[in-house]
Coordinates of C-alpha atoms in Angstrom, one line a residue:
X1 CA 0.0 0.0 0.0
X2 CA 1.3 3.3 -1.0
X3 CA 1.5 5.9 1.7
X4 CA 0.9 9.5 0.6
X5 CA 3.7 11.9 1.4
X6 CA 2.9 15.2 2.9
X7 CA 2.8 18.0 0.5
X8 CA 6.0 20.1 0.4
X9 CA 5.3 23.6 1.4
X10 CA 7.6 26.2 0.1
X11 CA 9.1 28.3 2.9
X12 CA 10.8 31.6 2.7
X13 CA 13.6 32.6 5.0
X14 CA 12.6 34.9 7.8
X15 CA 13.8 38.4 7.3
X16 CA 16.8 39.3 9.5
X17 CA 16.0 41.0 12.7
X18 CA 16.4 44.7 12.7
X19 CA 19.2 45.4 15.2
X20 CA 18.8 49.2 14.9
X21 CA 22.5 49.9 15.5
X22 CA 22.0 53.7 15.5
X23 CA 19.5 53.4 18.3
X24 CA 21.8 51.1 20.2
X25 CA 24.8 53.4 19.8
X26 CA 22.6 56.3 20.9
X27 CA 21.6 54.4 24.0
X28 CA 25.2 53.7 24.9
X29 CA 26.3 57.2 24.2
X30 CA 23.5 58.5 26.3
X31 CA 24.3 56.5 29.4
X32 CA 28.0 57.5 29.1
X33 CA 27.1 61.2 28.9
X34 CA 24.5 60.9 31.7
X35 CA 26.8 59.0 34.0
X36 CA 29.6 61.5 33.4
X37 CA 27.3 64.5 33.9
X38 CA 25.8 63.0 37.1
X39 CA 29.3 62.2 38.5
X40 CA 30.5 65.7 37.7
X41 CA 27.3 67.3 39.2
X42 CA 27.5 65.3 42.5
X43 CA 31.2 64.6 42.9
X44 CA 33.6 66.3 40.4
X45 CA 32.6 69.9 41.0
X46 CA 32.9 69.7 44.8
X47 CA 36.4 70.5 46.0
X48 CA 39.1 72.5 44.3
X49 CA 42.7 73.1 44.7
X50 CA 44.7 75.8 42.9
X51 CA 47.7 73.6 42.1
X52 CA 47.2 70.5 39.9
X53 CA 43.5 71.0 39.1
X54 CA 44.5 73.7 36.6
X55 CA 47.9 72.4 35.5
X56 CA 47.0 70.7 32.2
X57 CA 44.5 73.4 31.4
X58 CA 47.2 76.1 31.9
X59 CA 49.5 74.3 29.4
X60 CA 46.6 73.9 26.9
X61 CA 45.9 77.6 27.3
X62 CA 49.5 78.3 26.2
X63 CA 49.3 75.9 23.3
X64 CA 46.0 77.6 22.3
X65 CA 47.9 80.9 22.0
X66 CA 50.6 79.5 19.8
X67 CA 53.3 78.6 22.2
X68 CA 55.6 75.7 21.3
X69 CA 56.2 72.8 23.7
X70 CA 59.7 72.7 25.2
X71 CA 60.7 75.9 23.3
X72 CA 58.3 78.2 25.1
X73 CA 56.9 75.7 27.8
X74 CA 59.2 73.7 30.0
X75 CA 57.9 70.3 30.7
X76 CA 59.3 67.0 32.1
X77 CA 56.7 65.2 29.9
X78 CA 55.7 65.6 26.2
X79 CA 52.8 68.0 26.0
X80 CA 50.3 65.8 24.2
X81 CA 47.8 66.3 26.9
X82 CA 48.0 70.1 26.5
X83 CA 47.2 69.6 22.8
X84 CA 44.3 67.3 23.6
X85 CA 42.8 69.6 26.2
X86 CA 42.6 72.5 23.8
X87 CA 39.3 70.9 23.1
X88 CA 38.1 71.7 26.6
X89 CA 37.9 75.3 25.6
X90 CA 35.3 74.5 22.9
X91 CA 32.8 72.8 25.3
X92 CA 29.6 74.8 25.8
X93 CA 30.1 74.8 29.6
X94 CA 32.1 76.7 32.1
X95 CA 35.8 75.8 31.5
X96 CA 36.6 73.9 34.7
X97 CA 33.2 72.2 34.9
X98 CA 33.4 71.1 31.3
X99 CA 37.0 69.9 31.6
X100 CA 36.1 67.7 34.6
X101 CA 33.0 66.3 32.8
X102 CA 35.3 65.4 29.8
X103 CA 37.7 63.7 32.1
X104 CA 34.9 61.4 33.4
X105 CA 33.8 60.7 29.8
X106 CA 37.4 59.6 29.2
X107 CA 37.4 57.3 32.2
X108 CA 34.1 55.7 31.2
X109 CA 35.0 55.2 27.5
X110 CA 38.4 53.6 28.5
X111 CA 36.5 51.2 30.8
X112 CA 34.2 50.3 28.0
X113 CA 37.1 49.7 25.6
X114 CA 39.0 47.4 27.9
X115 CA 35.8 45.5 28.7
X116 CA 35.0 45.0 25.0
X117 CA 38.5 43.8 24.4
X118 CA 38.5 41.3 27.3
X119 CA 35.0 39.9 26.5
X120 CA 35.5 40.0 22.7
X121 CA 31.9 41.1 22.5
X122 CA 30.6 44.1 20.6
X123 CA 29.3 46.9 22.8
X124 CA 26.1 46.8 20.7
X125 CA 25.6 43.2 21.9
X126 CA 25.8 44.1 25.6
X127 CA 22.7 43.6 27.7
X128 CA 21.8 45.8 30.7
X129 CA 23.7 43.6 33.1
X130 CA 27.1 43.9 31.3
X131 CA 26.5 47.6 30.7
X132 CA 25.8 48.3 34.4
X133 CA 28.8 46.3 35.5
X134 CA 31.0 48.3 33.2
X135 CA 29.5 51.5 34.6
X136 CA 30.2 50.4 38.1
X137 CA 33.8 49.6 37.1
X138 CA 34.2 53.1 35.7
X139 CA 33.1 54.5 39.1
X140 CA 35.7 52.4 40.8
X141 CA 38.3 53.6 38.3
X142 CA 37.5 57.1 39.5
X143 CA 37.5 56.1 43.2
X144 CA 38.8 59.1 45.3
X145 CA 40.7 60.7 42.4
X146 CA 39.8 64.3 41.5
X147 CA 38.0 64.8 38.2
X148 CA 40.3 67.0 36.2
X149 CA 42.3 67.1 33.0
X150 CA 45.3 64.9 33.7
X151 CA 47.9 63.2 31.5
X152 CA 47.5 59.7 33.1
X153 CA 43.7 59.7 32.3
X154 CA 44.6 60.7 28.7
X155 CA 47.2 57.9 28.5
X156 CA 44.7 55.3 29.7
X157 CA 42.0 56.4 27.3
X158 CA 44.3 56.5 24.3
X159 CA 45.8 53.1 25.1
X160 CA 42.4 51.5 25.7
X161 CA 40.6 53.1 22.7
X162 CA 43.7 52.5 20.4
X163 CA 43.9 48.8 21.3
X164 CA 40.1 48.5 20.9
X165 CA 40.1 50.1 17.4
X166 CA 43.2 48.2 16.3
X167 CA 41.6 44.9 17.4
X168 CA 38.4 45.7 15.5
X169 CA 40.3 46.8 12.4
X170 CA 42.5 43.7 12.3
X171 CA 39.5 41.4 12.8
X172 CA 37.3 43.1 10.2
X173 CA 39.9 44.2 7.7
X174 CA 38.9 47.8 8.0
X175 CA 42.0 49.9 7.4
X176 CA 40.5 53.1 8.9
X177 CA 39.9 51.4 12.3
X178 CA 43.2 49.7 12.2
X179 CA 45.2 52.8 11.4
X180 CA 43.1 54.9 13.7
X181 CA 43.9 52.5 16.6
X182 CA 47.6 52.6 15.8
X183 CA 47.5 56.5 15.7
X184 CA 45.9 56.5 19.1
X185 CA 48.5 54.1 20.6
X186 CA 51.2 56.3 19.1
X187 CA 49.6 59.4 20.6
X188 CA 49.7 57.8 24.1
X189 CA 53.4 58.1 24.2
X190 CA 53.2 61.9 23.9
X191 CA 51.0 62.5 26.8
X192 CA 53.5 60.8 29.1
X193 CA 56.6 58.9 28.2
X194 CA 55.7 56.0 30.6
X195 CA 53.0 55.1 27.9
X196 CA 55.7 54.3 25.3
X197 CA 54.9 50.6 26.0
X198 CA 51.5 51.2 24.4
X199 CA 53.1 51.9 21.1
X200 CA 55.4 48.9 21.4
X201 CA 52.3 46.7 22.2
X202 CA 50.5 48.1 19.1
X203 CA 53.5 47.4 16.9
X204 CA 53.9 43.8 18.2
X205 CA 50.2 43.2 17.9
X206 CA 50.2 44.4 14.3
X207 CA 53.2 42.4 13.2
X208 CA 52.1 39.1 14.8
X209 CA 48.5 39.2 13.7
X210 CA 47.6 36.8 10.9
X211 CA 45.7 39.6 9.0
X212 CA 48.9 41.5 8.6
X213 CA 50.5 38.6 6.7
X214 CA 47.5 37.9 4.5
X215 CA 46.3 39.3 1.2
X216 CA 48.0 41.2 -1.5
X217 CA 50.1 44.4 -1.3
X218 CA 51.2 43.4 2.2
X219 CA 54.3 45.5 2.2
X220 CA 52.5 48.7 1.2
X221 CA 49.8 48.1 3.8
X222 CA 52.4 47.5 6.5
X223 CA 54.2 50.7 5.6
X224 CA 51.0 52.7 5.8
X225 CA 50.2 51.1 9.1
X226 CA 53.6 51.9 10.5
X227 CA 53.2 55.5 9.3
X228 CA 49.9 55.7 11.2
X229 CA 51.6 54.5 14.4
X230 CA 54.4 57.0 14.0
X231 CA 52.5 59.9 12.7
X232 CA 51.6 61.5 16.0
X233 CA 55.3 61.4 17.1
X234 CA 56.6 62.7 13.8
X235 CA 54.1 65.5 13.9
X236 CA 55.0 66.4 17.5
X237 CA 58.8 66.3 16.9
X238 CA 58.4 68.4 13.7
X239 CA 56.3 71.0 15.4
X240 CA 58.8 71.3 18.3
X241 CA 61.8 71.3 16.0
X242 CA 60.3 74.0 13.7
X243 CA 59.7 76.1 16.9
X244 CA 63.3 75.7 17.9
X245 CA 62.8 73.4 20.8
X246 CA 64.2 70.0 19.7
X247 CA 67.3 70.1 22.0
X248 CA 65.3 71.4 24.9
X249 CA 62.7 68.6 24.3
X250 CA 65.4 65.9 24.6
X251 CA 66.9 67.5 27.7
X252 CA 63.5 68.0 29.4
X253 CA 61.9 64.6 28.8
X254 CA 65.0 62.7 29.6
X255 CA 66.1 64.9 32.5
X256 CA 63.5 64.1 35.1
X257 CA 63.8 61.7 38.0
X258 CA 63.1 58.2 36.6
X259 CA 60.3 56.0 37.8
X260 CA 60.6 52.2 37.7
X261 CA 57.3 50.9 39.1
X262 CA 59.2 49.4 42.1
X263 CA 56.4 50.1 44.5
X264 CA 54.0 48.0 42.4
X265 CA 56.4 45.2 41.6
X266 CA 57.7 44.9 45.1
X267 CA 54.3 44.8 46.8
X268 CA 55.4 42.3 49.4
X269 CA 59.1 43.4 49.7
X270 CA 58.5 46.7 51.4
X271 CA 56.3 45.2 54.2
X272 CA 55.9 41.4 54.0
X273 CA 53.4 41.5 56.9
X274 CA 51.1 43.6 54.7
X275 CA 50.1 40.3 53.0
X276 CA 48.6 39.2 56.3
X277 CA 46.4 42.3 56.6
X278 CA 43.5 43.6 54.6
X279 CA 43.5 44.1 51.7
X280 CA 46.8 42.3 51.0
X281 CA 45.7 39.0 52.5
X282 CA 43.1 38.7 49.7
X283 CA 45.9 38.2 47.3
X284 CA 47.0 35.0 49.1
X285 CA 43.4 33.8 49.3
X286 CA 42.9 34.5 45.6
X287 CA 46.1 32.7 44.7
X288 CA 45.1 29.6 46.7
X289 CA 41.7 29.6 45.0
X290 CA 43.3 29.9 41.6
X291 CA 45.5 26.9 42.2
X292 CA 42.6 24.7 43.2
X293 CA 40.5 26.0 40.3
X294 CA 43.3 25.1 38.0
X295 CA 43.4 21.6 39.3
X296 CA 39.6 21.3 38.9
X297 CA 39.4 22.7 35.4
X298 CA 42.4 21.3 33.7
X299 CA 40.8 17.8 33.3
X300 CA 37.9 19.5 31.5
X301 CA 34.5 17.9 32.1
X302 CA 35.8 14.6 33.2
X303 CA 35.0 15.4 36.8
X304 CA 31.3 15.6 35.8
X305 CA 28.7 17.5 37.8
X306 CA 31.0 17.6 40.9
X307 CA 33.6 19.4 38.8
X308 CA 31.1 21.9 37.5
X309 CA 29.8 22.6 41.0
X310 CA 33.3 22.9 42.4
X311 CA 34.2 25.3 39.6
X312 CA 31.3 27.6 40.3
X313 CA 32.1 27.6 44.1
X314 CA 35.7 28.4 43.4
X315 CA 34.9 31.2 40.9
X316 CA 32.4 32.8 43.3
X317 CA 35.0 32.6 46.1
X318 CA 37.6 34.2 43.8
X319 CA 35.0 36.9 43.0
X320 CA 34.4 37.5 46.7
X321 CA 38.2 38.0 47.1
X322 CA 38.2 40.6 44.4
X323 CA 35.2 42.4 45.9
X324 CA 36.7 42.2 49.3
X325 CA 39.9 43.8 48.1
X326 CA 37.9 46.8 46.8
X327 CA 35.9 47.1 50.0
X328 CA 39.0 46.8 52.3
X329 CA 40.9 49.2 50.1
X330 CA 38.5 52.0 51.1
X331 CA 39.6 53.9 47.9
X332 CA 42.7 55.0 49.8
X333 CA 46.2 54.7 48.3
X334 CA 47.8 53.9 51.6
X335 CA 46.1 50.5 51.7
X336 CA 47.8 49.4 48.5
X337 CA 44.5 48.0 47.2
X338 CA 45.3 48.9 43.6
X339 CA 48.6 47.0 43.8
X340 CA 46.8 44.0 45.2
X341 CA 44.2 44.1 42.4
X342 CA 47.0 44.3 39.9
X343 CA 48.6 41.1 41.3
X344 CA 45.3 39.4 41.5
X345 CA 44.9 40.0 37.8
X346 CA 48.5 38.8 37.3
X347 CA 47.4 35.5 38.9
X348 CA 44.2 35.3 36.8
X349 CA 45.9 35.6 33.4
X350 CA 48.1 32.5 33.6
X351 CA 45.3 30.5 35.2
X352 CA 42.9 31.5 32.3
X353 CA 45.6 30.7 29.8
X354 CA 46.3 27.2 31.2
X355 CA 42.7 26.2 31.3
X356 CA 41.6 27.6 28.0
X357 CA 45.0 26.8 26.3
X358 CA 45.0 30.3 24.9
X359 CA 46.8 33.4 26.1
X360 CA 44.3 36.1 27.1
X361 CA 46.1 39.0 25.4
X362 CA 43.6 41.7 26.4
X363 CA 44.2 40.7 30.1
X364 CA 47.9 41.1 29.5
X365 CA 47.2 44.5 27.9
X366 CA 45.3 45.6 31.1
X367 CA 48.3 44.4 33.2
X368 CA 50.7 46.4 31.1
X369 CA 48.5 49.5 31.3
X370 CA 48.5 49.2 35.1
X371 CA 52.3 49.0 35.1
X372 CA 52.5 52.1 32.8
X373 CA 50.2 54.0 35.2
X374 CA 52.5 53.1 38.1
X375 CA 55.4 54.8 36.5
X376 CA 54.6 58.1 38.2
X377 CA 56.1 60.5 40.7
X378 CA 53.1 61.3 42.8
X379 CA 50.7 58.4 42.4
X380 CA 52.9 55.4 41.7
X381 CA 50.1 52.8 41.8
X382 CA 47.5 51.8 39.2
X383 CA 44.7 53.5 41.2
X384 CA 43.0 54.9 38.1
X385 CA 42.6 51.4 36.7
X386 CA 41.3 49.6 39.8
X387 CA 37.8 49.0 38.4
X388 CA 39.2 47.6 35.2
X389 CA 41.7 45.4 37.0
X390 CA 38.9 44.0 39.2
X391 CA 36.5 43.6 36.3
X392 CA 39.1 41.9 34.1
X393 CA 40.0 39.4 36.8
X394 CA 36.3 38.6 37.3
X395 CA 35.8 38.2 33.5
X396 CA 38.8 35.9 33.2
X397 CA 37.5 33.8 36.1
X398 CA 34.1 33.7 34.5
X399 CA 35.4 32.2 31.3
X400 CA 36.5 29.1 33.3
X401 CA 33.1 27.9 34.3
X402 CA 31.1 25.7 31.9
X403 CA 27.9 27.8 31.9
X404 CA 27.0 31.5 32.1
X405 CA 24.6 33.1 34.6
X406 CA 21.2 34.0 33.4
X407 CA 20.6 37.6 32.1
X408 CA 18.4 38.6 35.0
X409 CA 21.2 37.5 37.4
X410 CA 23.8 39.6 35.5
X411 CA 21.4 42.6 35.3
X412 CA 20.6 42.4 39.0
X413 CA 24.3 42.2 39.9
X414 CA 25.1 45.1 37.6
X415 CA 22.5 47.4 38.8
X416 CA 23.4 46.6 42.4
X417 CA 27.0 47.3 41.7
X418 CA 26.3 50.6 40.1
X419 CA 24.2 51.7 43.1
X420 CA 26.8 50.5 45.7
X421 CA 29.8 51.9 43.8
X422 CA 28.1 55.2 43.2
X423 CA 27.2 55.5 46.8
X424 CA 30.7 54.7 48.0
X425 CA 32.3 57.1 45.5
X426 CA 30.0 59.9 46.7
X427 CA 30.6 59.1 50.4
X428 CA 34.4 59.0 49.9
X429 CA 34.5 62.4 48.1
X430 CA 32.0 63.9 50.6
X431 CA 34.3 62.8 53.4
X432 CA 37.3 64.7 52.0
X433 CA 37.5 66.0 48.5
X434 CA 41.0 66.0 46.9
X435 CA 43.1 68.6 48.7
X436 CA 40.0 70.1 50.1
X437 CA 37.7 69.7 53.1
X438 CA 34.5 67.7 53.6
X439 CA 31.3 68.2 51.6
X440 CA 29.4 70.2 54.2
X441 CA 32.2 72.8 54.3
X442 CA 32.4 73.3 50.5
X443 CA 30.1 76.3 50.7
X444 CA 31.5 78.7 48.1
X445 CA 30.9 78.8 44.4
X446 CA 34.0 80.0 42.5
X447 CA 31.7 81.2 39.7
X448 CA 31.2 84.3 41.8
X449 CA 34.9 85.1 41.1
X450 CA 35.2 84.1 37.4
X451 CA 32.7 82.6 35.0
X452 CA 35.3 80.0 33.9
X453 CA 34.9 78.3 37.3
X454 CA 31.1 78.5 37.6
X455 CA 29.7 75.5 39.5
X456 CA 32.9 74.6 41.2
X457 CA 32.5 74.5 45.0
X458 CA 35.3 74.9 47.5
X459 CA 35.9 76.0 51.1
X460 CA 35.9 79.7 52.2
X461 CA 39.7 79.8 52.5
X462 CA 40.4 78.7 48.9
X463 CA 37.6 81.0 47.7
X464 CA 39.2 83.9 49.5
X465 CA 42.6 83.0 47.9
X466 CA 41.0 82.9 44.4
X467 CA 39.1 86.1 45.0
X468 CA 42.3 87.8 46.1
X469 CA 43.9 87.0 42.8
X470 CA 41.1 88.6 40.9
X471 CA 41.3 91.7 43.2
X472 CA 45.0 91.9 42.5
X473 CA 44.5 91.8 38.8
X474 CA 41.9 94.6 39.1
X475 CA 44.2 96.8 41.2
X476 CA 47.4 96.1 39.2
X477 CA 46.5 95.5 35.6
X478 CA 49.5 94.4 33.4
X479 CA 49.8 92.7 30.0
X480 CA 51.9 89.8 31.6
X481 CA 51.0 88.3 34.9
X482 CA 52.5 85.4 36.9
X483 CA 51.4 83.8 40.2
X484 CA 54.1 81.7 41.8
X485 CA 54.4 78.9 42.7
X486 CA 51.2 76.9 43.1
X487 CA 48.5 78.6 41.0
X488 CA 48.6 77.3 37.4
X489 CA 44.7 77.4 37.4
X490 CA 44.8 81.2 37.3
X491 CA 46.1 81.6 33.8
X492 CA 43.1 79.9 32.0
X493 CA 40.6 81.0 34.7
X494 CA 41.4 84.7 34.3
X495 CA 42.7 84.7 30.8
X496 CA 46.3 85.6 31.8
X497 CA 49.5 85.3 29.7
X498 CA 52.3 83.8 31.9
X499 CA 55.7 85.3 30.8
X500 CA 57.6 82.5 32.6
X501 CA 58.2 79.1 30.8
X502 CA 56.7 77.1 33.8
X503 CA 53.2 77.1 35.2
X504 CA 54.0 75.1 38.3
X505 CA 57.7 75.1 39.4
X506 CA 57.6 72.0 41.6
X507 CA 61.0 70.5 42.4
X508 CA 60.4 67.5 40.1
X509 CA 59.2 69.7 37.3
X510 CA 62.5 71.7 37.3
X511 CA 64.2 70.0 34.4
X512 CA 66.8 71.0 31.9
X513 CA 67.8 74.6 32.1
X514 CA 64.6 75.6 33.9
X515 CA 66.2 77.7 36.7
X516 CA 68.3 79.7 34.2
X517 CA 65.4 80.3 31.9
X518 CA 63.1 81.4 34.8
X519 CA 65.7 84.0 36.0
X520 CA 66.4 85.1 32.4
X521 CA 62.7 85.8 32.1
X522 CA 62.8 88.0 35.2
X523 CA 65.7 90.0 33.6
X524 CA 63.7 90.3 30.4
X525 CA 60.7 91.6 32.3
X526 CA 62.9 94.2 34.0
X527 CA 64.0 95.4 30.5
X528 CA 60.6 95.5 28.9
X529 CA 58.3 96.4 31.8
X530 CA 54.5 95.8 31.9
X531 CA 54.3 93.0 34.3
X532 CA 52.8 91.8 37.6
X533 CA 54.4 88.9 39.4
X534 CA 52.5 87.7 42.5
X535 CA 54.1 85.5 45.1
X536 CA 52.2 83.3 47.5
X537 CA 52.9 83.6 51.2
X538 CA 50.8 80.6 52.3
X539 CA 51.5 77.0 51.7
X540 CA 49.1 75.2 49.4
X541 CA 48.6 72.6 52.2
X542 CA 47.1 75.4 54.3
X543 CA 44.4 75.9 51.7
X544 CA 43.6 72.2 51.6
X545 CA 42.7 72.2 55.3
X546 CA 40.7 75.4 55.1
X547 CA 43.2 77.4 57.2
X548 CA 43.0 81.2 57.5
X549 CA 43.9 83.4 54.6
X550 CA 44.9 86.9 55.7
X551 CA 43.2 89.9 53.9
X552 CA 46.4 91.9 54.2
X553 CA 50.1 91.4 54.9
X554 CA 53.2 93.5 55.3
X555 CA 55.4 94.0 52.3
X556 CA 58.3 92.1 53.9
X557 CA 56.3 88.8 54.5
X558 CA 58.4 85.9 53.3
X559 CA 57.1 84.2 50.2
X560 CA 56.4 80.5 49.9
X561 CA 58.8 78.5 47.7
X562 CA 60.3 75.1 47.2
X563 CA 64.0 75.4 46.1
X564 CA 64.6 79.1 46.5
X565 CA 63.7 79.8 42.9
X566 CA 60.8 82.0 43.7
X567 CA 62.8 84.1 46.2
X568 CA 65.6 84.4 43.6
X569 CA 63.1 85.7 41.1
X570 CA 61.6 88.1 43.6
X571 CA 65.1 89.5 44.4
X572 CA 65.9 89.9 40.7
X573 CA 62.8 91.8 39.7
X574 CA 63.1 95.6 40.0
X575 CA 59.5 96.6 39.9
X576 CA 57.5 98.3 42.7
X577 CA 56.8 96.0 45.6
X578 CA 53.1 95.7 46.2
X579 CA 50.8 93.7 48.6
X580 CA 47.4 92.5 47.8
X581 CA 45.5 90.2 50.2
X582 CA 47.8 87.4 51.1
X583 CA 50.2 88.1 48.1
X584 CA 53.4 90.0 47.8
X585 CA 54.1 91.2 44.2
X586 CA 56.4 93.0 41.9
X587 CA 54.7 95.4 39.6
X588 CA 55.5 97.6 36.6
X589 CA 52.4 99.0 34.8

């Protein structure tokens, strides 16, 4: 008996789902801007100190007016950050508020870039959980650091975004993304020489990638790629050389006190007992967990359900160690929590590589970036990368378990992390803003002194100090004005032209022939006239504690200086000695 076959029904493929990439990009851009703005409104604008919170902006102000790095501006670092932050002056916001907002945007975007590299997932494919976790990591990256234009933030952002673009370009074959990423990595070197490793990583990444050795016209493509990597450096050196500053550039960028990252690398050598106290003890706990996890995961799935359960338990225990490190660190550099997180990640990378039998190159990039950050005089620890260090360690651990958590679990964890991290960041800054007092004592808005600082809140002593500068400028107008030694903010804030080649003559910033050039400038001012040079008589530490600022002082009040340079300049100037508030000055109208 014949059996009838069912009729064949023609089917048409379902139309592809509309992903709406423009909408998704808009959503991601929106949360980045909203988080940056909320952080600036609640945290960044509270607390101000006249020293480093205007340092980069002052250098950018000089570049904006045509001055040439190293020839006209003495700097122990290349002045790539000064070039980048010329853009701050174009923002439709008060200068200092907008600059802080832009710094938070940089932190968030760098966190996104590192997370996209580590997960190998497009940002457009992130769900709310992953997005929230990255947002929380960006807040941890900020921790207790002041929101301001700063070369380390620029170096992190250029390294992260450059590697992100390079990876995307190599994977997709898009030359624009590849060469754009190489150009960003090359630019990182010129915001701070400690980021030279970023360019080296980009070069090695390019040369070893299979895409570089595939296709036709490989030699020409490689030459163009190398030109993209070197273009920022060639442009910078050409600019400085044409301005007559090549020799000075070499002397200045090689003449500073070197930094080797010894504090980070020798975490347990300085104080071995620190590894028995929080947060250092979490490193030993994490390392022990990693060893056991390695033993459980190396056999693969041969241990069956018991192995899977054990893997999850160990991964959760490792995650708890990471979280505990952040909690015990209290966002305070003295606890060495950033160093501990760096070493936790250093343990995670080989464990991940051994189990998955593949080197997690993005994890190594994050480690390298942490080391580059630690090559610093004032903050020789990867504090500005703590959220990314913690997140990368967690992501590398998560890759070792056989199944992923459900989306609602990730979303709940992410939203909880954002709320907790946001609350802790706010509480930490409220307790004591950077070089300023607690939130309840930040009662004065500097916008009352100058529109460039509208919205920035500080204590009454710092407010008085800034107001006195404005009063001095009104009483003693001059075409060239300098405030020495700790007030670089004043030049962009009041639109002043500094005749000296240094904004902030800290001892470590005195490189090359800086003393001779500073004194030669004083001689030139005596010859040409038309200047006001104000000298501070109070230590900047006094302003940080809200100490008293006198409204008037005798002309013979000793000025505050570091190495005697300010006193030598004061002695050399032949103008009329004037007093104004807490300042002593030399004035020639």
